[in-house]
XYZ file of N, CA, C and O in Angstrom:
768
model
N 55.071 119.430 147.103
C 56.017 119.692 146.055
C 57.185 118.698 146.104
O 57.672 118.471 144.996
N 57.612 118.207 146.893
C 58.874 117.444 147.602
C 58.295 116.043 146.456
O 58.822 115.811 145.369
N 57.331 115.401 146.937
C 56.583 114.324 146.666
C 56.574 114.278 145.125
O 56.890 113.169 144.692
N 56.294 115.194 144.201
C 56.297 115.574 143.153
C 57.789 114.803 142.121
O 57.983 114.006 141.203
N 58.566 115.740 143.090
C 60.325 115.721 142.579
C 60.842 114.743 142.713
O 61.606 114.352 141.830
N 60.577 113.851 144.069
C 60.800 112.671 144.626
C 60.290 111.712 143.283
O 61.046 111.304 142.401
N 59.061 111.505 143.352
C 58.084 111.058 142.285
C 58.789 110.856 141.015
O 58.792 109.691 140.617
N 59.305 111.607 140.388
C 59.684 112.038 139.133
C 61.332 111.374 138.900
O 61.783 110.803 137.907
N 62.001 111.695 140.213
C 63.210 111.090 140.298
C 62.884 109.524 139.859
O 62.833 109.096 138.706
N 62.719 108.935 140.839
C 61.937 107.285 140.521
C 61.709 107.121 139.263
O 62.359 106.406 138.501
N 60.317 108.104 138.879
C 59.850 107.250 137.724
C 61.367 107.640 136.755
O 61.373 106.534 136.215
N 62.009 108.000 136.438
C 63.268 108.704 135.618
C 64.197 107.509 135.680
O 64.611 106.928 134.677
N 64.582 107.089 137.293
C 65.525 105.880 137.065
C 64.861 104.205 136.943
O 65.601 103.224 136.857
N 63.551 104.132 136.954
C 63.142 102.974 135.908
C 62.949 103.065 134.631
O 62.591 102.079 133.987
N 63.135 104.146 134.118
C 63.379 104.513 132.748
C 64.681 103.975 132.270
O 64.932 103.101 131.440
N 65.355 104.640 132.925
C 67.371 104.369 132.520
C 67.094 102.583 132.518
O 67.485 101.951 131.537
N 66.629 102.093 133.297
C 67.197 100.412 133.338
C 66.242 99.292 132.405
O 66.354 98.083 132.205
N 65.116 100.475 131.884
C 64.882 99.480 130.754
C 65.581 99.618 129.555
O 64.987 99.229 128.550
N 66.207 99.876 129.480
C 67.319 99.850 128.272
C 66.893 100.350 127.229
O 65.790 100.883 127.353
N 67.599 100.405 125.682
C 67.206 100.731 124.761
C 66.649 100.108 124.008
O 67.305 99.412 123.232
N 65.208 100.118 123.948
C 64.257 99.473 122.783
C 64.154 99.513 121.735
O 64.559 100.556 121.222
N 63.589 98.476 120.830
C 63.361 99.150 119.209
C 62.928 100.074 119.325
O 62.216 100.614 120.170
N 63.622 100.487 117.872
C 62.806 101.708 117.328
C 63.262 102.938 118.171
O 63.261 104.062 117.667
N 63.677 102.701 119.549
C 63.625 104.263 120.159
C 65.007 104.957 119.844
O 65.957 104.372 119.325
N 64.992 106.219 120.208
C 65.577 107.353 119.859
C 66.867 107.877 120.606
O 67.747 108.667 120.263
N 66.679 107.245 121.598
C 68.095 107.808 122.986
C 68.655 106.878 123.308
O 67.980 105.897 123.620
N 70.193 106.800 123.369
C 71.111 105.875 123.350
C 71.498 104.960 122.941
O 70.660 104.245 122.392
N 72.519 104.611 122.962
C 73.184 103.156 122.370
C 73.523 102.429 123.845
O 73.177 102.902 124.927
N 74.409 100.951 123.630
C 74.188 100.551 124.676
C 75.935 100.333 125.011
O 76.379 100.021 126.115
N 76.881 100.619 123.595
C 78.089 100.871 123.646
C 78.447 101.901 122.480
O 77.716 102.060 121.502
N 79.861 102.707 122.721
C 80.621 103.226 121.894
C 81.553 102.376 120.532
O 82.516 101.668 120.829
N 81.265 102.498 119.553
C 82.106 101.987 118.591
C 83.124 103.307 118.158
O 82.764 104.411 117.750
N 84.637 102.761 118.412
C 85.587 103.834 117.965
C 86.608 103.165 116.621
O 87.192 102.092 116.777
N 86.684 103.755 115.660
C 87.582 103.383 114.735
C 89.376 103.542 115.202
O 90.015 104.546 114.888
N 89.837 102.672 115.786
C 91.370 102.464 115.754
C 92.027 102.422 114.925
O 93.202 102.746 115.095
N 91.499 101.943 113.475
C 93.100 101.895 112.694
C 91.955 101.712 111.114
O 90.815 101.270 110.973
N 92.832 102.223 110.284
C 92.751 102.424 108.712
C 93.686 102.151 107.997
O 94.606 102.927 107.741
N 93.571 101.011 107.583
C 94.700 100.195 106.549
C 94.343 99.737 105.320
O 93.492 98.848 105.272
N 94.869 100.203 104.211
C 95.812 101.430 104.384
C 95.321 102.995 104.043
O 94.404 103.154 103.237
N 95.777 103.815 104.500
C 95.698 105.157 104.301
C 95.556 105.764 103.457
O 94.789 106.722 103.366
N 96.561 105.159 102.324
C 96.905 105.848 101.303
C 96.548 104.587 100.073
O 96.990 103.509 100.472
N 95.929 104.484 98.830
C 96.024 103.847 97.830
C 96.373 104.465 96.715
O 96.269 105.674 96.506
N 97.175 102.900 95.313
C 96.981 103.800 94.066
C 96.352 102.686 93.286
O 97.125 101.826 92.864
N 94.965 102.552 93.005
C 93.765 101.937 92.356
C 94.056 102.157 91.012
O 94.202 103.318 90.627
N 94.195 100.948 90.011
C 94.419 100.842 88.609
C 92.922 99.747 88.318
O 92.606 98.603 88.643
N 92.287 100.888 87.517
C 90.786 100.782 86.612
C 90.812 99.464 86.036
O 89.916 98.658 86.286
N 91.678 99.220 85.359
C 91.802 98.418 84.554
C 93.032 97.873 84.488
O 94.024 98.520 84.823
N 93.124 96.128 83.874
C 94.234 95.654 83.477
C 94.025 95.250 81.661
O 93.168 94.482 81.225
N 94.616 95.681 81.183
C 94.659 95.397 79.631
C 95.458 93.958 78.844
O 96.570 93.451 78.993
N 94.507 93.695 78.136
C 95.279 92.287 77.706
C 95.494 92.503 76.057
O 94.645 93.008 75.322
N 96.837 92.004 75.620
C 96.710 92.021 74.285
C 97.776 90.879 73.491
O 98.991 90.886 73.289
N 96.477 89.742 73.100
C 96.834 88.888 72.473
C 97.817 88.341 71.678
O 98.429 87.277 71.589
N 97.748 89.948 70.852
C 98.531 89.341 69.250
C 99.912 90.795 69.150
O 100.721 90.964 68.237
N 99.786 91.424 70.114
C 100.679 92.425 70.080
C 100.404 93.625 69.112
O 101.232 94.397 68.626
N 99.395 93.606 68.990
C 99.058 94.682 67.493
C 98.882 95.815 68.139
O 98.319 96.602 67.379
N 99.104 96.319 69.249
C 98.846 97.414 69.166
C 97.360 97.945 70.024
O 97.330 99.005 70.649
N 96.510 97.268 69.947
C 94.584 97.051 70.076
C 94.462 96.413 70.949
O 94.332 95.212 70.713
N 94.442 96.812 72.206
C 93.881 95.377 73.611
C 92.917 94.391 72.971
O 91.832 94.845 72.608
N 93.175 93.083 72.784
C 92.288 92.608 72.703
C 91.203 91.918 73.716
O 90.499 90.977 73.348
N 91.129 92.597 75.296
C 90.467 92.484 75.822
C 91.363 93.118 77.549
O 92.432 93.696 77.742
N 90.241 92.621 78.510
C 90.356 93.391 79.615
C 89.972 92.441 80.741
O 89.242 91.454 80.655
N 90.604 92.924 81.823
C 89.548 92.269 83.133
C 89.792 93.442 84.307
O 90.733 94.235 84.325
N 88.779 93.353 85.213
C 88.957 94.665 86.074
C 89.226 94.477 87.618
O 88.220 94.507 88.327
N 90.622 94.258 88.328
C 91.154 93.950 89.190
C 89.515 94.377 90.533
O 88.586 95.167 90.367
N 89.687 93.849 91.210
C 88.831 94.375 92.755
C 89.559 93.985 94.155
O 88.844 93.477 95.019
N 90.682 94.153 94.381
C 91.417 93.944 94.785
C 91.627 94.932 96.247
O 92.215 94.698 97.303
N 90.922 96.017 95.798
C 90.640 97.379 96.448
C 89.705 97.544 97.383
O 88.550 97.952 97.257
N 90.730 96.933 99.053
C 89.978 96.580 100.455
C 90.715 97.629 101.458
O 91.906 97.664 101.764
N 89.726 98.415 101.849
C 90.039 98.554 103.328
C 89.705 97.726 104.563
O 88.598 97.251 104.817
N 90.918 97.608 105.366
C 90.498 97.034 106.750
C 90.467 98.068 107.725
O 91.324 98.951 107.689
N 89.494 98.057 108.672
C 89.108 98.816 109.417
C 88.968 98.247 110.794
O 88.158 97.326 110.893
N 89.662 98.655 111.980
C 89.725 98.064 113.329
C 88.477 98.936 114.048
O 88.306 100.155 114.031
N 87.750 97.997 114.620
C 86.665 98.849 115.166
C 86.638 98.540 117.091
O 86.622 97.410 117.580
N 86.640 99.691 117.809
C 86.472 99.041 119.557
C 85.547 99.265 120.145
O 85.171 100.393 120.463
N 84.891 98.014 120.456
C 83.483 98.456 121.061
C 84.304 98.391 122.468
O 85.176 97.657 122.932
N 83.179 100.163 123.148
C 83.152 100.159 124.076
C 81.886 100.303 125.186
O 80.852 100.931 124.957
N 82.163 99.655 126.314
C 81.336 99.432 127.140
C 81.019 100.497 128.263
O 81.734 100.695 129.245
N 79.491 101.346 127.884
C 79.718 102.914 128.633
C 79.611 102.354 130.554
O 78.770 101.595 131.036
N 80.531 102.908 131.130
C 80.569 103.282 132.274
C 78.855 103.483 133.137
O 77.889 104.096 132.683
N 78.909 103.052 133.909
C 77.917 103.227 134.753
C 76.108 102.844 133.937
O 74.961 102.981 134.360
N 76.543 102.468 132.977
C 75.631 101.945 132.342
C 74.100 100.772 132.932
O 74.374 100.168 133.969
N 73.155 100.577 132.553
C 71.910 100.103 133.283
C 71.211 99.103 132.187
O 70.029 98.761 132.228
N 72.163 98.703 131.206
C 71.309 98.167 130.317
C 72.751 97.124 129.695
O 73.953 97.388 129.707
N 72.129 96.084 129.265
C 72.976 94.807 128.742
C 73.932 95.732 127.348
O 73.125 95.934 126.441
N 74.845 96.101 127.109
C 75.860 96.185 125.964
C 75.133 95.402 124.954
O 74.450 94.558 125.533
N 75.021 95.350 123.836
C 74.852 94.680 122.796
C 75.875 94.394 121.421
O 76.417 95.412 120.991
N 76.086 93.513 120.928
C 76.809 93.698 119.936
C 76.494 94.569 119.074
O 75.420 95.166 119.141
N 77.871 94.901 117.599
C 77.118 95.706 116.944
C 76.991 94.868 115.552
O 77.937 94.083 115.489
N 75.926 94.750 114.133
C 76.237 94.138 113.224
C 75.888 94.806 112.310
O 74.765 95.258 112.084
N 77.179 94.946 111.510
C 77.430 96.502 110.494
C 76.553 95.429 108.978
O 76.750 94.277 108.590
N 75.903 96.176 108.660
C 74.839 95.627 107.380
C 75.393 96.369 106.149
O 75.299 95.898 105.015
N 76.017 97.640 106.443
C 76.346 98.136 104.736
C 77.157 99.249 105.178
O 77.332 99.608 106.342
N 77.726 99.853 103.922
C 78.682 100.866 103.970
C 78.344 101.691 102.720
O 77.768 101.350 101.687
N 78.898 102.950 103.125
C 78.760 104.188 101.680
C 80.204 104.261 101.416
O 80.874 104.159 102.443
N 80.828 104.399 100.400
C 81.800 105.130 100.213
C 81.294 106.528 99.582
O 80.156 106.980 99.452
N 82.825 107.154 99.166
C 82.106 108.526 98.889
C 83.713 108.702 98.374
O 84.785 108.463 98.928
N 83.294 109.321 96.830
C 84.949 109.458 96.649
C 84.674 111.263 96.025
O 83.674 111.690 95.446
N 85.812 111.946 96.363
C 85.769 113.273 95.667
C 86.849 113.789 95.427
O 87.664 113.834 96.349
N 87.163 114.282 94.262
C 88.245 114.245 93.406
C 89.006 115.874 93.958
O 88.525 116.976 94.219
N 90.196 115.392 93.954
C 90.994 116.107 94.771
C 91.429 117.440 94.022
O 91.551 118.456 94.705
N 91.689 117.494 92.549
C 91.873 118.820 91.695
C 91.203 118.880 90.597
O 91.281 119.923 89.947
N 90.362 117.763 90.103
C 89.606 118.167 89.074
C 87.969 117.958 89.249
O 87.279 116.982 89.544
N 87.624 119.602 88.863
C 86.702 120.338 89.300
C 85.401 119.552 88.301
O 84.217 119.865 88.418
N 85.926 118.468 87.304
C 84.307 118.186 86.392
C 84.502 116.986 86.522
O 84.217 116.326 85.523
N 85.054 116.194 87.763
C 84.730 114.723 87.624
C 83.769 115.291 89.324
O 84.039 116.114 90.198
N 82.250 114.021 89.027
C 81.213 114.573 89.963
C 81.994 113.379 91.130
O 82.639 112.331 91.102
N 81.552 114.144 91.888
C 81.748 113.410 93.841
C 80.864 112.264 93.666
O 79.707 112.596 93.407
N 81.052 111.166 93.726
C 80.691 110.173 93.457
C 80.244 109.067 94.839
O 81.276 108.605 95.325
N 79.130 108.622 95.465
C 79.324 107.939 96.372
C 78.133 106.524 96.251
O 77.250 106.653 95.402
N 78.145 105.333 97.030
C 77.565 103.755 96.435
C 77.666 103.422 97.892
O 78.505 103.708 98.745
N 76.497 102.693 97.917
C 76.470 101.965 99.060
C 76.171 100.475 98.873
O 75.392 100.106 97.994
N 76.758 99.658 99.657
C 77.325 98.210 99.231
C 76.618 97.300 100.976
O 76.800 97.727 102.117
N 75.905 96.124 100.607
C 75.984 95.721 101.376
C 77.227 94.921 102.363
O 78.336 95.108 101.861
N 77.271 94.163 103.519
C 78.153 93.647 103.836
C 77.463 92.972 104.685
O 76.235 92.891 104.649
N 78.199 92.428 105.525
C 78.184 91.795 106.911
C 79.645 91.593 107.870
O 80.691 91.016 107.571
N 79.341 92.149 108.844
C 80.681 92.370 109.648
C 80.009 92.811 111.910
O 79.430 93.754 112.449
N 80.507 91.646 112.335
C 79.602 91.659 113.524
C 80.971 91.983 114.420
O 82.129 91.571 114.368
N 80.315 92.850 115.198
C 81.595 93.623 116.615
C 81.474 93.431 117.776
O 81.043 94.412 118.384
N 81.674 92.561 118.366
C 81.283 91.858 119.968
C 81.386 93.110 120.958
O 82.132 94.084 121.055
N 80.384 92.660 121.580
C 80.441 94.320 123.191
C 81.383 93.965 123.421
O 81.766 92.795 123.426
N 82.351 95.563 123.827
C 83.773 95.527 124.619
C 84.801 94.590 123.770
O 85.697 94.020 124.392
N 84.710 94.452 122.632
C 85.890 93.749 122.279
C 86.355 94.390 121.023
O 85.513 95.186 120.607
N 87.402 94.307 120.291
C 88.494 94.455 118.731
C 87.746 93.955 117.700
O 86.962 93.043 117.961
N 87.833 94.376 116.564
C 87.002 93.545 115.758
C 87.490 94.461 114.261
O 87.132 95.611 114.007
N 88.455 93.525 113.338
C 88.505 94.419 111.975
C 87.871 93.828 111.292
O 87.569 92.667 111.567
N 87.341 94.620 109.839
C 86.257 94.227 109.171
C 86.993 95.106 107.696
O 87.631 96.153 107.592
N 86.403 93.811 106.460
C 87.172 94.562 105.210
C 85.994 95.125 104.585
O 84.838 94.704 104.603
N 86.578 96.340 103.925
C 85.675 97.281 102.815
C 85.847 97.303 101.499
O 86.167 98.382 101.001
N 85.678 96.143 100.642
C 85.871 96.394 99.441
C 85.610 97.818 98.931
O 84.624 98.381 99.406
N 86.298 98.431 98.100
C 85.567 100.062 97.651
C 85.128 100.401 96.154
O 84.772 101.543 95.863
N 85.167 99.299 95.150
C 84.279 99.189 94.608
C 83.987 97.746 93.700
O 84.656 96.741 93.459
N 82.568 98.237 93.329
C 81.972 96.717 92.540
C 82.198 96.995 90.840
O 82.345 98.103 90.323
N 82.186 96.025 90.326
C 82.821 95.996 88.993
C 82.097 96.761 88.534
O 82.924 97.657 88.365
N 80.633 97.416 87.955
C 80.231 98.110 87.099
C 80.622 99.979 87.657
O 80.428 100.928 86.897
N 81.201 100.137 89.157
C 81.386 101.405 89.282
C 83.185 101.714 88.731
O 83.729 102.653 88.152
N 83.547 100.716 89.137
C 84.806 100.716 88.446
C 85.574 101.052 86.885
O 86.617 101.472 86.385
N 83.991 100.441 86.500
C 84.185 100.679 84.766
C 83.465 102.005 84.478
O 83.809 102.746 83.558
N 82.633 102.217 85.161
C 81.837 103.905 85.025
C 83.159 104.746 85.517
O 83.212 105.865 85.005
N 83.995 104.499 86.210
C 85.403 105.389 86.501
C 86.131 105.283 85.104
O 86.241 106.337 84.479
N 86.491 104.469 84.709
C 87.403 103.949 83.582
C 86.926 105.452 82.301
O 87.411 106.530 81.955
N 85.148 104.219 81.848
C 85.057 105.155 80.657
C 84.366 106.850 80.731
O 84.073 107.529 79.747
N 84.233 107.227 82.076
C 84.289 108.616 82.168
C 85.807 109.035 82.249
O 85.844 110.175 82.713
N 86.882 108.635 82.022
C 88.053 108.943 82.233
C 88.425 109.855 83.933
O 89.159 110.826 84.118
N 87.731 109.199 84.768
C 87.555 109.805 85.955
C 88.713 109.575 86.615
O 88.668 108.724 87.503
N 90.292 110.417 86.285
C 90.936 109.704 86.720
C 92.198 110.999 87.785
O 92.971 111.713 87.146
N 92.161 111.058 89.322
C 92.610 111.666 89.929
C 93.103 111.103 91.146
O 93.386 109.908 91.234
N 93.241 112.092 92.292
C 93.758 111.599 93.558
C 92.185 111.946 94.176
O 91.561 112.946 93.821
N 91.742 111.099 95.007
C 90.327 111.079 95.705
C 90.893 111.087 97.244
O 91.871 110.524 97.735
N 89.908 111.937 97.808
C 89.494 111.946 99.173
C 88.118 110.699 99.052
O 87.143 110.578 98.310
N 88.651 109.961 100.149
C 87.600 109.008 100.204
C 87.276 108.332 101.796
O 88.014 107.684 102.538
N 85.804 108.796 101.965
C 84.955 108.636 103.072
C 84.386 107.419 102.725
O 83.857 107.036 101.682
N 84.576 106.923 103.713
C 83.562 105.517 104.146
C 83.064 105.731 105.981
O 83.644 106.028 107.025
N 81.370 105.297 105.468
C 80.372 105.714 106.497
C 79.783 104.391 106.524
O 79.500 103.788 105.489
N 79.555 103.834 107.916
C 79.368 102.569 108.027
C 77.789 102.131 108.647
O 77.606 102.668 109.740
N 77.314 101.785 108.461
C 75.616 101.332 108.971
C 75.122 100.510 109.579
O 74.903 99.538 108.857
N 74.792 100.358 110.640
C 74.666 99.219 111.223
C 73.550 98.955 112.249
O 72.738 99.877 112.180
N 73.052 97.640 113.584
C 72.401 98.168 114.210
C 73.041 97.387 115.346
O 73.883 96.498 115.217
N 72.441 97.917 116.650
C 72.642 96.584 117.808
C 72.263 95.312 118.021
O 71.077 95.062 117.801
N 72.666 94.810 118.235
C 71.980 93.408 117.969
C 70.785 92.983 118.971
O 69.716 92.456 118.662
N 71.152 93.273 119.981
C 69.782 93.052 120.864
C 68.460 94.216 120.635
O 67.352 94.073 120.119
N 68.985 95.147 121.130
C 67.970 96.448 120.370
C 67.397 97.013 119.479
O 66.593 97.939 119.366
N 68.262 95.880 118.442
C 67.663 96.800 117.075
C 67.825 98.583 116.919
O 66.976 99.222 116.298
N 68.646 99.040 117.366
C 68.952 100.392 117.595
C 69.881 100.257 115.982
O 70.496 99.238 115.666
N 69.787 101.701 114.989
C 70.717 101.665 113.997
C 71.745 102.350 114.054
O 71.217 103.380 113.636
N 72.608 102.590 114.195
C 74.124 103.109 114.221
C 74.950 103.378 112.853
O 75.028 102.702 111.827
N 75.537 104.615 113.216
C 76.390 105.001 111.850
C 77.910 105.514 112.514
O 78.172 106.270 113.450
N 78.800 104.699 111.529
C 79.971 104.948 111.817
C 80.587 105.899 110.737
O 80.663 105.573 109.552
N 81.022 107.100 111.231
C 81.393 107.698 110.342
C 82.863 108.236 110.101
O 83.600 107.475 110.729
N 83.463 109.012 109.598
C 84.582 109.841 109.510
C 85.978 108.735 109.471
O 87.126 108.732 109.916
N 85.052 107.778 108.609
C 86.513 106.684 108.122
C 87.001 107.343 106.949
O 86.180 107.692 106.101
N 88.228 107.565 106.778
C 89.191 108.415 105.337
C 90.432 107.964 105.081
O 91.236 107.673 105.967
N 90.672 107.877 103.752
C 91.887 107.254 102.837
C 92.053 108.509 102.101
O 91.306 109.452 102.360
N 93.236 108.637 100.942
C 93.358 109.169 100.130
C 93.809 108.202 99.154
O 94.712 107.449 99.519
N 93.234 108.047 97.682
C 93.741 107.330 96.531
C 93.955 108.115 95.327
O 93.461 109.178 94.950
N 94.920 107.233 94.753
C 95.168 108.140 92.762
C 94.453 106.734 92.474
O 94.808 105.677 92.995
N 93.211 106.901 91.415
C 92.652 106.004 91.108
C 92.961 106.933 89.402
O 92.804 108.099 89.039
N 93.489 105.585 88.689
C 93.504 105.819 87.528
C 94.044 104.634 86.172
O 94.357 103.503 86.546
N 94.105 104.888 84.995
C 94.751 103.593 84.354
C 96.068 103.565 84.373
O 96.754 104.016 83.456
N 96.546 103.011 85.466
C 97.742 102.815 85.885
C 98.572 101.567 85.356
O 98.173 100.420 85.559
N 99.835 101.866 84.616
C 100.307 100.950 83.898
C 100.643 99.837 84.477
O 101.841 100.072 84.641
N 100.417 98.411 85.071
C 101.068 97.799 85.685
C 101.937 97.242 84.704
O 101.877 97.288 83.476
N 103.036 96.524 85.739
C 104.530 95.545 85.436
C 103.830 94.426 84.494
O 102.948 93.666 84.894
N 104.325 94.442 83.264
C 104.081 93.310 82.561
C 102.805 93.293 81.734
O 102.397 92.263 81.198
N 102.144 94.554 81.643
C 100.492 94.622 81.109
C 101.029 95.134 80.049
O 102.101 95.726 80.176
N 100.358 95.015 78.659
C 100.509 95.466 77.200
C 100.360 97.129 77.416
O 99.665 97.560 78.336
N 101.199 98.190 76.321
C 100.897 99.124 76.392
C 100.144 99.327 75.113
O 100.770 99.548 74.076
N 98.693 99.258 75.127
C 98.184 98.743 74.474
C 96.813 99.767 73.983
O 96.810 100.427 75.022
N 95.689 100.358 73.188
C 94.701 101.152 73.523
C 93.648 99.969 73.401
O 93.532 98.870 72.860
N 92.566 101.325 74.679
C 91.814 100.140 75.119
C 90.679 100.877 75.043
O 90.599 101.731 75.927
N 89.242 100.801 73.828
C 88.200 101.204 73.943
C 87.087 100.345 74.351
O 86.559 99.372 73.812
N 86.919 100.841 75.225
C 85.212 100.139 75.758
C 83.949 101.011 75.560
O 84.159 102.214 75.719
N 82.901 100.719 75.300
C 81.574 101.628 74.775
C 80.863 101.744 76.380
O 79.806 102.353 76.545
């Protein structure tokens, strides 16, 4: 029986030191922790309105994207560990926006590619644009316009392992709406 347990011990710790392989299921080879969210708080304007001749009628539009989170990410290197750390290289992100008091604009969420690589054991911020021009204008002409809770969930894998990783429980709050800026026509603005 001894021989057995003995046996089993062994085969268990040449397990731990081949590290984490593709494809498999148990462990990473570091911790990624989110340090910092900048900024916290946004106020996202849909649209900027242009109007030519002063009549009254935008005579046209362009749609700012200006709208980045930076995100500090720390890879960490687990303790007592048996296997090489790997970098991490984040491939895409979800946002997820959900409207803070009005109950008939739908929870809305898009996933965007990227590229953003996080060295083992080291700092590393990375920007999140939060949206692409055609979701921006689907905000506009649904008149989708409130204060959002907004999640961003991050995707990624190790670089040596091919292991996939999700970073989650990144959060802002924004008033996304047609917000008048300094110097823009007050002007009406229909788009189909």
């Amino acid at each position: 029986m001894r021989f057995k347990i003995a046996g089993f011990l062994f085969f268990s710790s040449l397990l731990l030191s081949c590290g984490t392989g593709g494809s498999s299921d148990t462990g990473i080879s570091a911790l990624i922790e989110v340090t910092d969210v900048e900024p916290s708080y946004m106020t996202i304007d849909l649209v900027q309105k242009i109007d030519n001749d002063d009549q009254g009628e935008c005579t046209g539009f362009f749609i700012p994207l200006e709208d980045i989170v930076q995100v500090t990410f720390k890879s960490i290197i687990l303790e007592n560990t048996n296997i090489q750390p790997s970098d991490v290289q984040i491939t895409s992100y979800t946002v997820e926006f959900k409207p803070k008091t009005n109950p008939f604009i739908p929870v809305r969420q898009e996933t965007y590619k990227t590229t953003c690589l996080i060295p083992a054991g080291q700092t590393k911020t990375c920007s999140f644009p939060l949206f692409e021009k055609n979701e921006k204008l689907r905000f506009y002409q649904n008149r989708w316009f409130d204060d959002f809770d907004i999640t961003i969930t991050v995707h990624g894998k190790e670089v040596i392992y091919d292991k996939s990783i999700d970073i989650g429980n990144i959060s802002l709050t924004a008033r996304i709406s047609d917000i008048q800026e300094a110097n823009e026509p007050n002007c009406t603005l229909n788009i189909p």
